[in-house]
Short mmCIF file of C-alpha atoms in Angstrom, two decimals:
data_model
loop_
_atom_site.label_atom_id
_atom_site.label_comp_id
_atom_site.label_asym_id
_atom_site.label_seq_id
_atom_site.Cartn_x
_atom_site.Cartn_y
_atom_site.Cartn_z
CA MET A 1 -13.25 17.87 -9.29
CA SER A 2 -13.51 16.38 -12.81
CA ALA A 3 -12.02 13.04 -13.67
CA ALA A 4 -9.63 14.89 -15.96
CA ASP A 5 -8.57 17.12 -13.14
CA LEU A 6 -8.14 14.32 -10.66
CA ARG A 7 -5.72 12.64 -13.03
CA ARG A 8 -3.43 15.54 -12.66
CA ASP A 9 -4.11 16.28 -9.00
CA SER A 10 -0.63 15.23 -7.74
CA ALA A 11 3.11 15.72 -8.52
CA TRP A 12 3.96 13.78 -11.65
CA TRP A 13 7.33 12.70 -10.25
CA GLY A 14 6.31 11.69 -6.66
CA TRP A 15 3.62 11.49 -4.06
CA GLY A 16 0.52 13.87 -3.67
CA ARG A 17 0.32 17.53 -4.29
CA ALA A 18 3.73 19.46 -4.13
CA GLU A 19 2.05 22.20 -2.07
CA ASN A 20 1.30 19.50 0.63
CA ARG A 21 4.77 18.22 1.08
CA PRO A 22 6.34 18.67 4.50
CA THR A 23 9.94 19.76 4.79
CA LEU A 24 12.75 18.30 6.73
CA THR A 25 13.95 20.38 9.53
CA GLU A 26 17.66 21.09 10.01
CA ALA A 27 17.61 18.79 13.00
CA GLN A 28 16.09 15.94 11.01
CA ARG A 29 18.57 16.49 8.21
CA ALA A 30 21.37 16.47 10.69
CA LEU A 31 20.10 13.17 12.15
CA VAL A 32 19.83 11.56 8.69
CA ALA A 33 23.41 12.69 7.94
CA ALA A 34 24.64 11.39 11.28
CA GLU A 35 23.07 7.93 10.88
CA LEU A 36 23.84 7.43 7.26
CA GLY A 37 26.78 9.65 6.31
CA PRO A 38 27.00 11.90 3.38
CA ALA A 39 24.77 11.46 0.20
CA ASP A 40 24.40 13.19 -3.06
CA PRO A 41 21.33 15.18 -3.35
CA ALA A 42 19.01 14.22 -6.24
CA ARG A 43 16.10 16.39 -7.42
CA ALA A 44 13.53 15.43 -10.18
CA VAL A 45 14.10 16.74 -13.71
CA ALA A 46 11.74 19.02 -15.41
CA LEU A 47 8.59 17.40 -17.17
CA GLU A 48 9.95 18.65 -20.67
CA ASP A 49 13.08 16.56 -19.98
CA VAL A 50 11.49 13.13 -19.51
CA ALA A 51 12.42 10.90 -22.32
CA LEU A 52 9.43 9.18 -23.84
CA PRO A 53 9.36 6.94 -26.94
CA ASP A 54 7.15 8.30 -29.55
CA ALA A 55 3.52 7.29 -29.22
CA LEU A 56 2.37 4.66 -31.63
CA SER A 57 -1.08 5.37 -33.06
CA ILE A 58 -4.14 3.76 -31.60
CA PRO A 59 -6.89 2.75 -33.78
CA ASP A 60 -9.86 5.06 -33.97
CA ARG A 61 -12.21 2.15 -32.89
CA LEU A 62 -10.59 1.98 -29.54
CA ILE A 63 -10.91 5.69 -28.97
CA ALA A 64 -14.62 5.50 -29.96
CA ALA A 65 -15.08 2.50 -27.71
CA ALA A 66 -13.65 4.45 -24.83
CA GLY A 67 -16.19 7.28 -25.48
CA GLY A 68 -14.60 9.33 -28.10
CA PRO A 69 -11.70 11.82 -28.25
CA GLY A 70 -12.56 13.33 -24.97
CA ALA A 71 -11.95 9.99 -23.25
CA ALA A 72 -8.54 9.56 -24.85
CA SER A 73 -5.30 11.35 -24.53
CA ALA A 74 -1.67 11.05 -25.94
CA GLU A 75 -0.33 14.19 -24.29
CA VAL A 76 3.07 13.85 -22.81
CA GLU A 77 2.01 14.69 -19.27
CA ASP A 78 -0.80 12.08 -19.34
CA ARG A 79 1.61 9.50 -20.65
CA VAL A 80 4.20 10.29 -18.20
CA ARG A 81 1.78 10.13 -15.35
CA HIS A 82 0.73 6.57 -16.50
CA ALA A 83 4.32 5.47 -16.96
CA ALA A 84 5.12 4.41 -13.48
CA GLY A 85 3.83 3.67 -10.00
CA LYS A 86 5.47 4.35 -6.75
CA SER A 87 7.98 1.80 -6.09
CA TYR A 88 11.64 2.99 -5.57
CA PRO A 89 12.55 1.96 -9.19
CA ASP A 90 9.53 3.56 -10.62
CA LEU A 91 10.17 6.86 -8.63
CA TRP A 92 13.93 6.90 -9.51
CA ARG A 93 13.41 6.35 -13.21
CA ILE A 94 10.63 8.91 -13.61
CA ARG A 95 12.42 11.50 -11.52
CA ASN A 96 15.55 10.99 -13.66
CA GLY A 97 13.39 11.38 -16.86
CA MET A 98 14.03 7.69 -17.85
CA PRO A 99 10.83 5.73 -17.41
CA VAL A 100 11.04 2.10 -18.46
CA ASP A 101 8.43 2.90 -21.11
CA ALA A 102 5.02 4.81 -21.50
CA PRO A 103 1.55 4.00 -22.77
CA ASP A 104 0.91 5.13 -26.29
CA ALA A 105 -2.37 6.60 -25.15
CA VAL A 106 -4.45 6.98 -21.89
CA LEU A 107 -8.09 5.85 -22.34
CA ALA A 108 -10.64 6.84 -19.68
CA PRO A 109 -13.96 5.10 -20.22
CA GLU A 110 -17.06 6.00 -18.06
CA SER A 111 -18.93 2.90 -17.68
CA ALA A 112 -18.61 -0.90 -17.38
CA ALA A 113 -20.18 -1.38 -20.89
CA SER A 114 -17.48 1.03 -22.22
CA VAL A 115 -14.67 -0.96 -20.46
CA ARG A 116 -15.96 -4.14 -21.95
CA THR A 117 -16.15 -2.82 -25.51
CA VAL A 118 -12.50 -1.42 -25.15
CA LEU A 119 -11.11 -4.76 -24.02
CA GLU A 120 -12.86 -6.56 -26.83
CA ALA A 121 -11.36 -4.13 -29.27
CA CYS A 122 -8.00 -4.24 -27.73
CA ALA A 123 -7.99 -8.09 -27.87
CA ARG A 124 -9.02 -7.98 -31.67
CA GLU A 125 -6.14 -5.39 -32.39
CA HIS A 126 -3.56 -7.03 -29.99
CA VAL A 127 -3.06 -3.84 -27.92
CA ALA A 128 -1.92 -4.38 -24.40
CA VAL A 129 -3.88 -2.88 -21.66
CA VAL A 130 -2.65 -1.71 -18.19
CA PRO A 131 -5.57 -0.87 -15.86
CA PHE A 132 -4.78 2.36 -13.73
CA GLY A 133 -6.39 3.63 -10.59
CA GLY A 134 -4.39 5.86 -8.25
CA GLY A 135 -1.08 4.64 -9.61
CA SER A 136 0.12 3.97 -6.04
CA SER A 137 1.56 0.39 -6.66
CA VAL A 138 4.85 -0.17 -4.96
CA VAL A 139 5.71 -3.47 -6.63
CA GLY A 140 5.61 -2.55 -10.29
CA GLY A 141 1.88 -3.24 -10.62
CA VAL A 142 1.25 -0.57 -13.26
CA GLU A 143 4.56 -0.72 -15.15
CA PRO A 144 3.78 -0.15 -18.79
CA LEU A 145 4.90 -3.60 -20.10
CA ARG A 146 3.79 -4.61 -23.53
CA GLY A 147 4.47 -8.35 -23.44
CA THR A 148 4.11 -9.66 -27.04
CA HIS A 149 2.18 -6.62 -28.10
CA ASP A 150 3.54 -3.62 -30.06
CA ARG A 151 1.03 -0.95 -28.64
CA LEU A 152 -0.15 -0.30 -25.14
CA VAL A 153 -2.85 1.76 -23.54
CA SER A 154 -3.38 2.80 -19.97
CA LEU A 155 -7.07 2.35 -18.97
CA ASP A 156 -7.63 5.00 -16.42
CA LEU A 157 -10.79 4.34 -14.17
CA THR A 158 -11.03 7.78 -12.46
CA SER A 159 -14.19 8.60 -14.35
CA MET A 160 -16.01 5.59 -12.77
CA ARG A 161 -16.93 6.87 -9.27
CA GLU A 162 -20.53 5.79 -8.66
CA VAL A 163 -21.79 5.17 -4.96
CA ARG A 164 -24.90 3.15 -4.18
CA ILE A 165 -25.69 2.44 -0.55
CA ASP A 166 -27.90 -0.17 0.82
CA ASP A 167 -29.06 1.06 4.20
CA ARG A 168 -30.85 -2.00 5.26
CA SER A 169 -28.00 -4.44 4.36
CA HIS A 170 -25.06 -2.02 5.48
CA THR A 171 -23.44 -2.45 2.14
CA ALA A 172 -22.29 -0.05 -0.61
CA THR A 173 -21.55 -0.61 -4.20
CA LEU A 174 -18.57 1.61 -5.29
CA GLY A 175 -17.05 2.57 -8.54
CA PRO A 176 -13.41 1.40 -9.07
CA GLY A 177 -12.18 5.08 -9.74
CA LEU A 178 -13.17 6.28 -6.38
CA ARG A 179 -10.18 7.45 -4.34
CA GLY A 180 -10.08 6.45 -0.70
CA PRO A 181 -10.97 10.04 0.63
CA GLU A 182 -13.94 10.33 -2.04
CA ALA A 183 -15.41 6.95 -1.02
CA GLU A 184 -15.09 7.64 2.58
CA ALA A 185 -16.56 11.21 2.32
CA ALA A 186 -19.53 9.83 0.39
CA LEU A 187 -20.18 7.10 2.99
CA ASN A 188 -19.64 9.56 6.00
CA ASP A 189 -22.29 11.87 4.60
CA ALA A 190 -24.78 8.97 4.76
CA GLY A 191 -23.59 8.13 8.26
CA TYR A 192 -21.23 5.14 7.49
CA THR A 193 -17.60 4.32 7.03
CA LEU A 194 -15.74 1.76 5.12
CA GLY A 195 -12.85 1.67 7.72
CA HIS A 196 -10.29 1.13 5.13
CA PHE A 197 -7.27 3.43 5.63
CA PRO A 198 -4.01 2.16 4.07
CA GLN A 199 -1.08 4.56 4.05
CA SER A 200 -1.82 5.18 0.30
CA PHE A 201 -5.39 6.24 1.26
CA MET A 202 -5.23 9.64 -0.12
CA TYR A 203 -4.68 8.62 -3.81
CA ALA A 204 -5.20 4.87 -4.00
CA THR A 205 -8.67 3.78 -5.49
CA ILE A 206 -11.44 1.34 -4.53
CA GLY A 207 -10.54 -0.76 -7.72
CA GLY A 208 -6.89 -0.83 -6.79
CA PHE A 209 -7.83 -1.94 -3.19
CA ALA A 210 -9.74 -4.83 -4.58
CA ALA A 211 -7.18 -5.70 -7.23
CA THR A 212 -4.32 -5.99 -4.67
CA ARG A 213 -6.06 -7.41 -1.61
CA SER A 214 -5.19 -4.13 0.26
CA ALA A 215 -5.05 -3.98 4.08
CA GLY A 216 -5.57 -0.66 6.08
CA GLN A 217 -4.13 0.62 9.17
CA ALA A 218 -7.36 -0.29 11.01
CA SER A 219 -7.70 -3.88 9.47
CA SER A 220 -7.34 -5.50 12.84
CA GLY A 221 -10.71 -4.11 13.58
CA TYR A 222 -12.49 -3.56 10.29
CA GLY A 223 -10.70 -6.32 8.28
CA ARG A 224 -8.57 -6.38 5.19
CA PHE A 225 -10.16 -5.06 1.88
CA ASP A 226 -10.84 -8.69 0.53
CA ALA A 227 -12.79 -9.47 3.86
CA LEU A 228 -14.88 -6.43 3.16
CA VAL A 229 -15.80 -7.34 -0.28
CA THR A 230 -19.25 -9.05 -0.71
CA ALA A 231 -19.62 -8.99 -4.43
CA VAL A 232 -17.57 -7.89 -7.46
CA THR A 233 -17.89 -7.42 -11.21
CA MET A 234 -14.94 -7.70 -13.56
CA GLN A 235 -14.96 -7.03 -17.33
CA THR A 236 -12.68 -9.30 -19.32
CA PRO A 237 -11.66 -9.64 -23.00
CA SER A 238 -13.94 -12.76 -23.01
CA GLY A 239 -16.95 -11.04 -21.36
CA GLU A 240 -18.23 -10.17 -17.92
CA MET A 241 -17.70 -12.06 -14.82
CA THR A 242 -19.88 -11.15 -11.68
CA THR A 243 -20.71 -12.66 -8.33
CA LEU A 244 -23.90 -12.53 -6.32
CA GLU A 245 -24.18 -10.05 -3.48
CA THR A 246 -24.87 -12.45 -0.81
CA PRO A 247 -23.21 -13.06 2.79
CA HIS A 248 -22.11 -16.57 2.02
CA THR A 249 -22.39 -19.28 -0.49
CA ALA A 250 -21.20 -22.85 -0.64
CA ALA A 251 -21.49 -23.11 -4.36
CA GLY A 252 -17.93 -24.10 -5.30
CA PRO A 253 -14.76 -22.27 -5.02
CA ALA A 254 -15.28 -18.60 -4.50
CA LEU A 255 -14.87 -16.69 -7.84
CA ARG A 256 -15.04 -13.53 -5.76
CA GLU A 257 -11.57 -14.68 -4.38
CA LEU A 258 -10.26 -15.22 -7.97
CA ILE A 259 -11.28 -11.50 -8.94
CA VAL A 260 -10.12 -9.84 -5.79
CA GLY A 261 -6.32 -9.98 -5.93
CA SER A 262 -6.06 -10.65 -9.67
CA GLU A 263 -4.05 -7.29 -10.20
CA GLY A 264 -5.60 -6.46 -13.58
CA THR A 265 -4.18 -9.55 -15.23
CA LEU A 266 -7.48 -11.21 -15.96
CA GLY A 267 -9.69 -8.14 -16.63
CA VAL A 268 -10.80 -4.87 -15.09
CA ILE A 269 -12.93 -4.60 -11.91
CA THR A 270 -15.74 -2.23 -12.51
CA ASP A 271 -18.02 -2.61 -9.44
CA VAL A 272 -17.21 -3.42 -5.86
CA THR A 273 -19.86 -4.11 -3.19
CA VAL A 274 -18.35 -3.89 0.40
CA LYS A 275 -19.68 -4.08 3.97
CA ILE A 276 -19.91 -0.66 5.60
CA ARG A 277 -20.39 0.31 9.36
CA PRO A 278 -22.06 3.16 11.00
CA LEU A 279 -19.69 6.28 11.20
CA PRO A 280 -17.83 6.03 14.56
CA THR A 281 -18.58 8.79 17.12
CA GLU A 282 -15.52 8.17 19.10
CA ARG A 283 -11.95 7.50 17.92
CA ARG A 284 -9.25 7.08 20.62
CA TYR A 285 -5.61 6.42 19.88
CA GLU A 286 -2.93 5.97 22.49
CA GLY A 287 0.68 5.18 22.89
CA TRP A 288 2.15 2.43 24.97
CA PHE A 289 5.68 1.23 25.52
CA ALA A 290 6.72 -2.58 25.40
CA GLU A 291 9.71 -3.89 27.13
CA SER A 292 11.19 -5.17 23.95
CA TRP A 293 10.30 -6.25 20.33
CA LYS A 294 9.78 -9.73 21.36
CA ALA A 295 7.62 -8.79 24.35
CA GLY A 296 5.61 -6.55 21.87
CA ILE A 297 4.99 -9.48 19.51
CA GLU A 298 3.83 -11.53 22.65
CA LEU A 299 1.49 -8.67 23.48
CA ALA A 300 0.04 -8.79 19.98
CA ARG A 301 -0.55 -12.43 20.22
CA ALA A 302 -2.35 -12.06 23.69
CA LEU A 303 -4.44 -9.27 22.49
CA ALA A 304 -5.61 -11.23 19.36
CA GLN A 305 -6.03 -14.64 21.07
CA HIS A 306 -7.94 -13.21 24.13
CA GLY A 307 -10.48 -11.23 21.98
CA ALA A 308 -8.93 -7.95 23.04
CA LEU A 309 -7.41 -6.69 19.90
CA PRO A 310 -7.87 -2.87 19.20
CA ASP A 311 -8.93 -1.63 15.74
CA VAL A 312 -5.58 -0.19 15.38
CA PHE A 313 -2.36 -2.03 16.60
CA ARG A 314 1.01 -0.85 15.44
CA LEU A 315 4.29 -2.12 17.05
CA SER A 316 7.64 -0.68 16.21
CA ASP A 317 11.00 -2.50 16.66
CA HIS A 318 13.82 -0.86 18.58
CA ASP A 319 15.41 0.84 15.58
CA GLU A 320 11.99 2.22 14.20
CA THR A 321 11.02 3.47 17.71
CA ARG A 322 14.42 5.15 18.13
CA VAL A 323 14.35 6.88 14.74
CA SER A 324 10.73 7.84 15.06
CA LEU A 325 11.33 9.47 18.36
CA ALA A 326 14.41 11.25 17.18
CA MET A 327 12.54 12.47 14.03
CA SER A 328 9.43 13.40 15.93
CA GLY A 329 10.65 16.89 16.87
CA LEU A 330 10.67 16.24 20.56
CA GLU A 331 13.49 18.49 22.00
CA GLY A 332 14.72 20.09 25.09
CA LEU A 333 12.50 19.77 28.08
CA LYS A 334 9.84 17.71 26.41
CA ARG A 335 12.37 15.06 25.29
CA SER A 336 13.99 15.05 28.71
CA LEU A 337 10.55 14.52 30.42
CA PHE A 338 9.60 11.74 28.01
CA GLU A 339 12.79 9.83 28.40
CA GLY A 340 12.66 10.43 32.14
CA TYR A 341 9.22 8.91 32.53
CA LEU A 342 10.29 5.88 30.43
CA LYS A 343 13.37 5.45 32.68
CA LEU A 344 11.30 5.71 35.74
CA ARG A 345 9.08 2.99 34.48
CA GLY A 346 12.05 0.68 33.56
CA ARG A 347 11.88 1.52 29.80
CA SER A 348 14.85 3.31 28.72
CA GLU A 349 14.69 0.96 25.66
CA GLY A 350 11.93 -0.93 24.17
CA SER A 351 9.34 -0.73 21.46
CA MET A 352 6.58 1.91 20.85
CA VAL A 353 3.10 0.60 20.45
CA ILE A 354 0.23 2.64 19.04
CA VAL A 355 -3.27 1.34 19.66
CA GLY A 356 -6.69 2.70 18.75
CA TRP A 357 -10.31 2.02 19.06
CA GLU A 358 -13.34 3.33 17.04
CA GLY A 359 -17.10 3.13 17.56
CA ASP A 360 -19.56 4.75 19.85
CA ARG A 361 -18.35 6.15 23.18
CA GLU A 362 -19.60 3.17 25.35
CA SER A 363 -18.13 0.49 23.13
CA VAL A 364 -14.80 2.30 22.79
CA GLY A 365 -14.49 2.70 26.62
CA ARG A 366 -15.55 -0.86 27.21
CA ARG A 367 -13.19 -2.37 24.70
CA ARG A 368 -10.23 -0.14 25.75
CA GLU A 369 -10.59 -1.30 29.32
CA VAL A 370 -10.27 -5.00 28.06
CA SER A 371 -7.29 -4.20 26.00
CA ALA A 372 -5.50 -2.02 28.58
CA ALA A 373 -5.84 -4.88 31.02
CA VAL A 374 -4.17 -7.28 28.78
CA MET A 375 -1.44 -4.67 27.96
CA ARG A 376 -0.82 -4.04 31.62
CA ARG A 377 -0.42 -7.82 32.39
CA ALA A 378 2.08 -7.87 29.67
CA ASP A 379 4.03 -5.01 31.52
CA ALA A 380 3.43 -2.54 28.73
CA VAL A 381 3.77 1.10 29.91
CA PRO A 382 1.02 3.65 28.97
CA LEU A 383 2.02 6.87 27.46
CA GLY A 384 -1.34 8.51 27.19
CA ARG A 385 -3.21 9.86 24.13
CA SER A 386 -0.46 12.34 22.61
CA PRO A 387 1.62 9.69 20.81
CA GLY A 388 -1.44 8.14 19.37
CA GLU A 389 -2.82 11.44 18.29
CA ALA A 390 0.59 12.33 16.77
CA TRP A 391 0.47 9.03 14.79
CA GLU A 392 -3.10 9.85 13.52
CA HIS A 393 -2.01 13.25 12.40
CA GLY A 394 0.86 11.89 10.49
CA ARG A 395 -0.60 8.54 9.44
CA TYR A 396 -0.35 9.42 5.61
CA GLU A 397 2.88 11.22 5.47
CA GLY A 398 5.14 8.15 4.77
CA PRO A 399 5.11 8.65 1.00
CA TYR A 400 5.99 12.24 1.32
CA LEU A 401 8.73 11.57 3.60
CA ARG A 402 10.26 9.03 1.13
CA ASP A 403 10.18 11.72 -1.59
CA LEU A 404 12.04 14.03 0.77
CA LEU A 405 14.68 11.41 1.54
CA MET A 406 15.12 10.72 -2.00
CA ASP A 407 15.71 14.35 -2.64
CA GLU A 408 18.62 14.05 -0.04
CA GLY A 409 20.24 11.15 -2.10
CA LEU A 410 18.98 8.08 -0.20
CA MET A 411 17.70 4.80 -1.31
CA VAL A 412 14.29 4.29 0.48
CA GLU A 413 12.18 1.27 -0.01
CA THR A 414 9.69 -0.89 2.02
CA LEU A 415 8.59 -4.44 1.71
CA GLU A 416 6.09 -6.54 3.95
CA THR A 417 5.46 -10.15 4.73
CA SER A 418 3.67 -12.23 7.35
CA HIS A 419 3.94 -15.44 9.30
CA THR A 420 2.67 -17.40 12.32
CA TYR A 421 3.69 -16.67 15.83
CA SER A 422 5.65 -19.83 15.93
CA ARG A 423 8.04 -18.46 12.99
CA ILE A 424 7.60 -14.77 13.01
CA GLY A 425 10.80 -14.27 15.05
CA GLU A 426 12.80 -16.44 12.54
CA LEU A 427 11.21 -14.37 9.65
CA TYR A 428 12.11 -11.16 11.24
CA GLU A 429 15.59 -11.98 11.95
CA GLY A 430 16.11 -13.54 8.54
CA VAL A 431 14.88 -10.63 6.61
CA ARG A 432 16.56 -7.97 8.89
CA GLY A 433 19.82 -9.69 8.56
CA ALA A 434 19.44 -10.07 4.70
CA LEU A 435 18.76 -6.34 4.31
CA HIS A 436 21.74 -5.32 6.55
CA GLY A 437 24.10 -7.82 4.90
CA ALA A 438 23.06 -6.81 1.27
CA MET A 439 23.48 -2.99 1.90
CA SER A 440 26.82 -3.55 3.76
CA ASP A 441 28.16 -5.86 0.80
CA ARG A 442 27.59 -2.83 -1.45
CA GLY A 443 29.52 -0.63 0.94
CA HIS A 444 26.60 1.40 2.11
CA PRO A 445 25.43 0.19 5.52
CA GLY A 446 21.99 1.47 6.33
CA ILE A 447 18.98 1.58 8.55
CA VAL A 448 16.57 -1.24 8.74
CA MET A 449 13.29 -0.59 10.61
CA CYS A 450 10.34 -2.95 11.09
CA HIS A 451 6.76 -2.62 12.45
CA VAL A 452 3.74 -4.91 12.99
CA SER A 453 0.42 -3.31 11.79
CA HIS A 454 -1.73 -6.19 10.95
CA VAL A 455 -2.46 -8.73 13.60
CA TYR A 456 -4.35 -12.04 13.52
CA ARG A 457 -5.10 -14.88 15.98
CA ASP A 458 -2.49 -17.04 14.31
CA GLY A 459 0.18 -14.44 13.35
CA ALA A 460 0.99 -11.07 12.23
CA SER A 461 2.54 -8.98 9.45
CA LEU A 462 6.05 -7.57 9.35
CA TYR A 463 6.56 -4.24 7.44
CA PHE A 464 10.24 -3.38 6.78
CA THR A 465 11.67 0.05 5.71
CA PHE A 466 15.29 0.16 4.76
CA LEU A 467 17.32 3.09 3.63
CA CYS A 468 20.94 3.96 2.88
CA PRO A 469 22.96 6.31 0.63
CA ARG A 470 22.24 5.74 -3.10
CA GLU A 471 24.86 4.45 -5.44
CA ALA A 472 25.22 7.12 -8.06
CA GLY A 473 24.70 5.66 -11.53
CA SER A 474 23.89 2.23 -10.06
CA GLU A 475 20.72 2.93 -8.17
CA ILE A 476 18.47 0.24 -9.74
CA GLU A 477 21.07 -2.37 -9.53
CA GLN A 478 21.74 -1.43 -5.83
CA TRP A 479 17.94 -1.64 -5.12
CA ARG A 480 17.48 -4.94 -6.90
CA ALA A 481 20.41 -6.59 -4.89
CA VAL A 482 18.97 -5.46 -1.60
CA LYS A 483 15.44 -6.43 -2.55
CA THR A 484 16.46 -9.70 -3.86
CA ALA A 485 18.26 -10.62 -0.79
CA ALA A 486 15.17 -9.75 1.34
CA CYS A 487 12.81 -11.75 -0.88
CA GLU A 488 15.13 -14.75 -0.62
CA ALA A 489 15.15 -14.66 3.02
CA ILE A 490 11.34 -14.52 3.24
CA VAL A 491 11.05 -17.60 0.97
CA ALA A 492 13.67 -19.47 3.04
CA ALA A 493 11.65 -18.66 6.23
CA GLY A 494 8.33 -19.78 4.66
CA GLY A 495 6.79 -16.34 4.84
CA THR A 496 4.42 -14.77 2.24
CA ILE A 497 6.12 -12.77 -0.38
CA THR A 498 3.54 -10.10 0.10
CA HIS A 499 0.94 -9.43 2.92
CA HIS A 500 -0.73 -6.58 1.30
CA HIS A 501 1.24 -4.79 -1.37
CA ALA A 502 0.48 -7.38 -4.08
CA THR A 503 2.75 -9.21 -6.37
CA GLY A 504 3.19 -6.94 -9.64
CA THR A 505 6.52 -7.45 -11.40
CA ASP A 506 8.66 -7.33 -8.12
CA HIS A 507 7.34 -10.45 -6.58
CA ALA A 508 6.20 -12.44 -9.70
CA PRO A 509 9.49 -14.42 -9.58
CA TYR A 510 8.63 -15.81 -6.15
CA MET A 511 5.10 -17.01 -7.00
CA LYS A 512 6.23 -20.50 -7.35
CA ALA A 513 7.26 -20.60 -3.72
CA GLU A 514 3.91 -19.07 -2.73
CA VAL A 515 1.59 -21.31 -4.68
CA GLY A 516 3.56 -24.08 -6.17
CA GLU A 517 4.09 -24.75 -9.89
CA LEU A 518 0.57 -26.45 -10.25
CA GLY A 519 -0.97 -23.34 -8.65
CA ILE A 520 0.89 -21.20 -11.28
CA GLU A 521 -0.47 -23.49 -14.16
CA ALA A 522 -4.11 -23.09 -12.66
CA LEU A 523 -3.66 -19.33 -12.76
CA ARG A 524 -2.26 -19.51 -16.31
CA ALA A 525 -5.22 -21.61 -17.46
CA VAL A 526 -7.75 -19.07 -15.91
CA LYS A 527 -5.81 -16.33 -17.64
CA ASP A 528 -5.94 -18.15 -20.99
CA ARG A 529 -9.78 -18.46 -20.76
CA LEU A 530 -10.34 -14.90 -19.78
CA ASP A 531 -7.72 -13.26 -21.63
CA PRO A 532 -6.59 -15.55 -24.56
CA ALA A 533 -4.83 -12.69 -26.41
CA GLY A 534 -2.69 -12.02 -23.37
CA ILE A 535 -3.40 -8.34 -23.30
CA MET A 536 -4.25 -7.77 -19.76
CA ASN A 537 -1.41 -6.17 -17.66
CA PRO A 538 1.51 -8.21 -19.10
CA GLY A 539 4.34 -9.36 -16.78
CA LYS A 540 2.45 -9.08 -13.53
CA LEU A 541 1.30 -11.64 -10.90
CA ILE A 542 2.10 -14.70 -13.11
CA PRO A 543 5.76 -15.38 -13.74
CA ALA A 544 6.87 -15.75 -17.26
#
């Protein structure tokens, strides 16, 4: 598939290909109505009904720098596709034909040299630049903000999909425009895996993984994306910044760490070298049932601190467990047998745990035995492979489900954070209470669900999903009130404002709590040196 085809290989108003969308069954639709009450259905408008501002002209020298007319587009569909990410506000605005703005043109350079030339030209012409990979940001990371500049281009990187593998070192250098499945397929063909599988895997890109410090569903085993990166190259308006490909260096603060997580505010990542592993011959996923959410957290801690952590560990709280089982399609005899088994084992209520191990058959078997022993000592009940295989089958369907629920007229959003084991309970209760309170205050009590999917020796992440009927005509204000309450609760509990979704526009106001005023000044100083004209992704990461 060509880069141009890839750029249009998804629904412009939502997630993925329209033909791949699942559908809600009548039972699922009835469950949602019973839990949340009536809501006003809301479908996306037609593409021709999207209200875009007129495109301002882009200097010919910028188009030439990108590679000529074939590497530039000001067509309405391309501008719409680069006008939003995948946060609830992004989706709501674009589905209703009211994006916050749109780029004046989309440029698609094919090389690092071309990217550098484009950035230098944009700096001279004072044209804002928003780097764009898969457009999967859920925190406003690709919002087309112009800052102090009149004109704006979206710099689409899908043409840059090079793969170079170092068999001896077990590393690979990957182009920033490679989607997750493209990178994984190329590595699989050579007998390797990257092991990075976030929920956005199908459309997010290597450059986006690096720019946002992404974490995948198997990060407990393979590591977060920033832990996989061994070298990186970034083009900035002031020149190229690159790091050595070496296992470790003590030569001052790690500039690699400055580039990874910079969210396009300093420059454009054009090469990423990562650690790779032999392709697993065995993948085993299972379900277990913990006595309670708190018992599940203790189970995660025991596994991590005893060196028995599976590659995949996902713990759902009571509400997520309840809703997930209700939405799973288990009915009649199968549902009765499942509930009877749990009751027999003293688990009529509790928390679902999904665990998984990857590698060769011998290592998977050995590691599973160690993990299972810890889980049994924690009184977790085994459920066999079916729940794990069901999770594997649907592991990337969350974004599709959100589109379906938005069609039904619901506000659906996620947020995530992390803390140490000593304070994770406080953080969980604080955020959960803030979400419930904020939705109730606006007259729309909803559902709040949470899971742990990234586990460390000293703590773990919390991933919240919240939903309630939308306030027709005030959807963005409703979202902002609920999201703000949750963010303030995170800050009050001393948690991170983002564990893996990055900062974007949504979390930028809370960066002072994250890094302190001096830390923000240091980031501003770096940006002033690398991007003196302030053209790179205005409004993201660094608070105004």
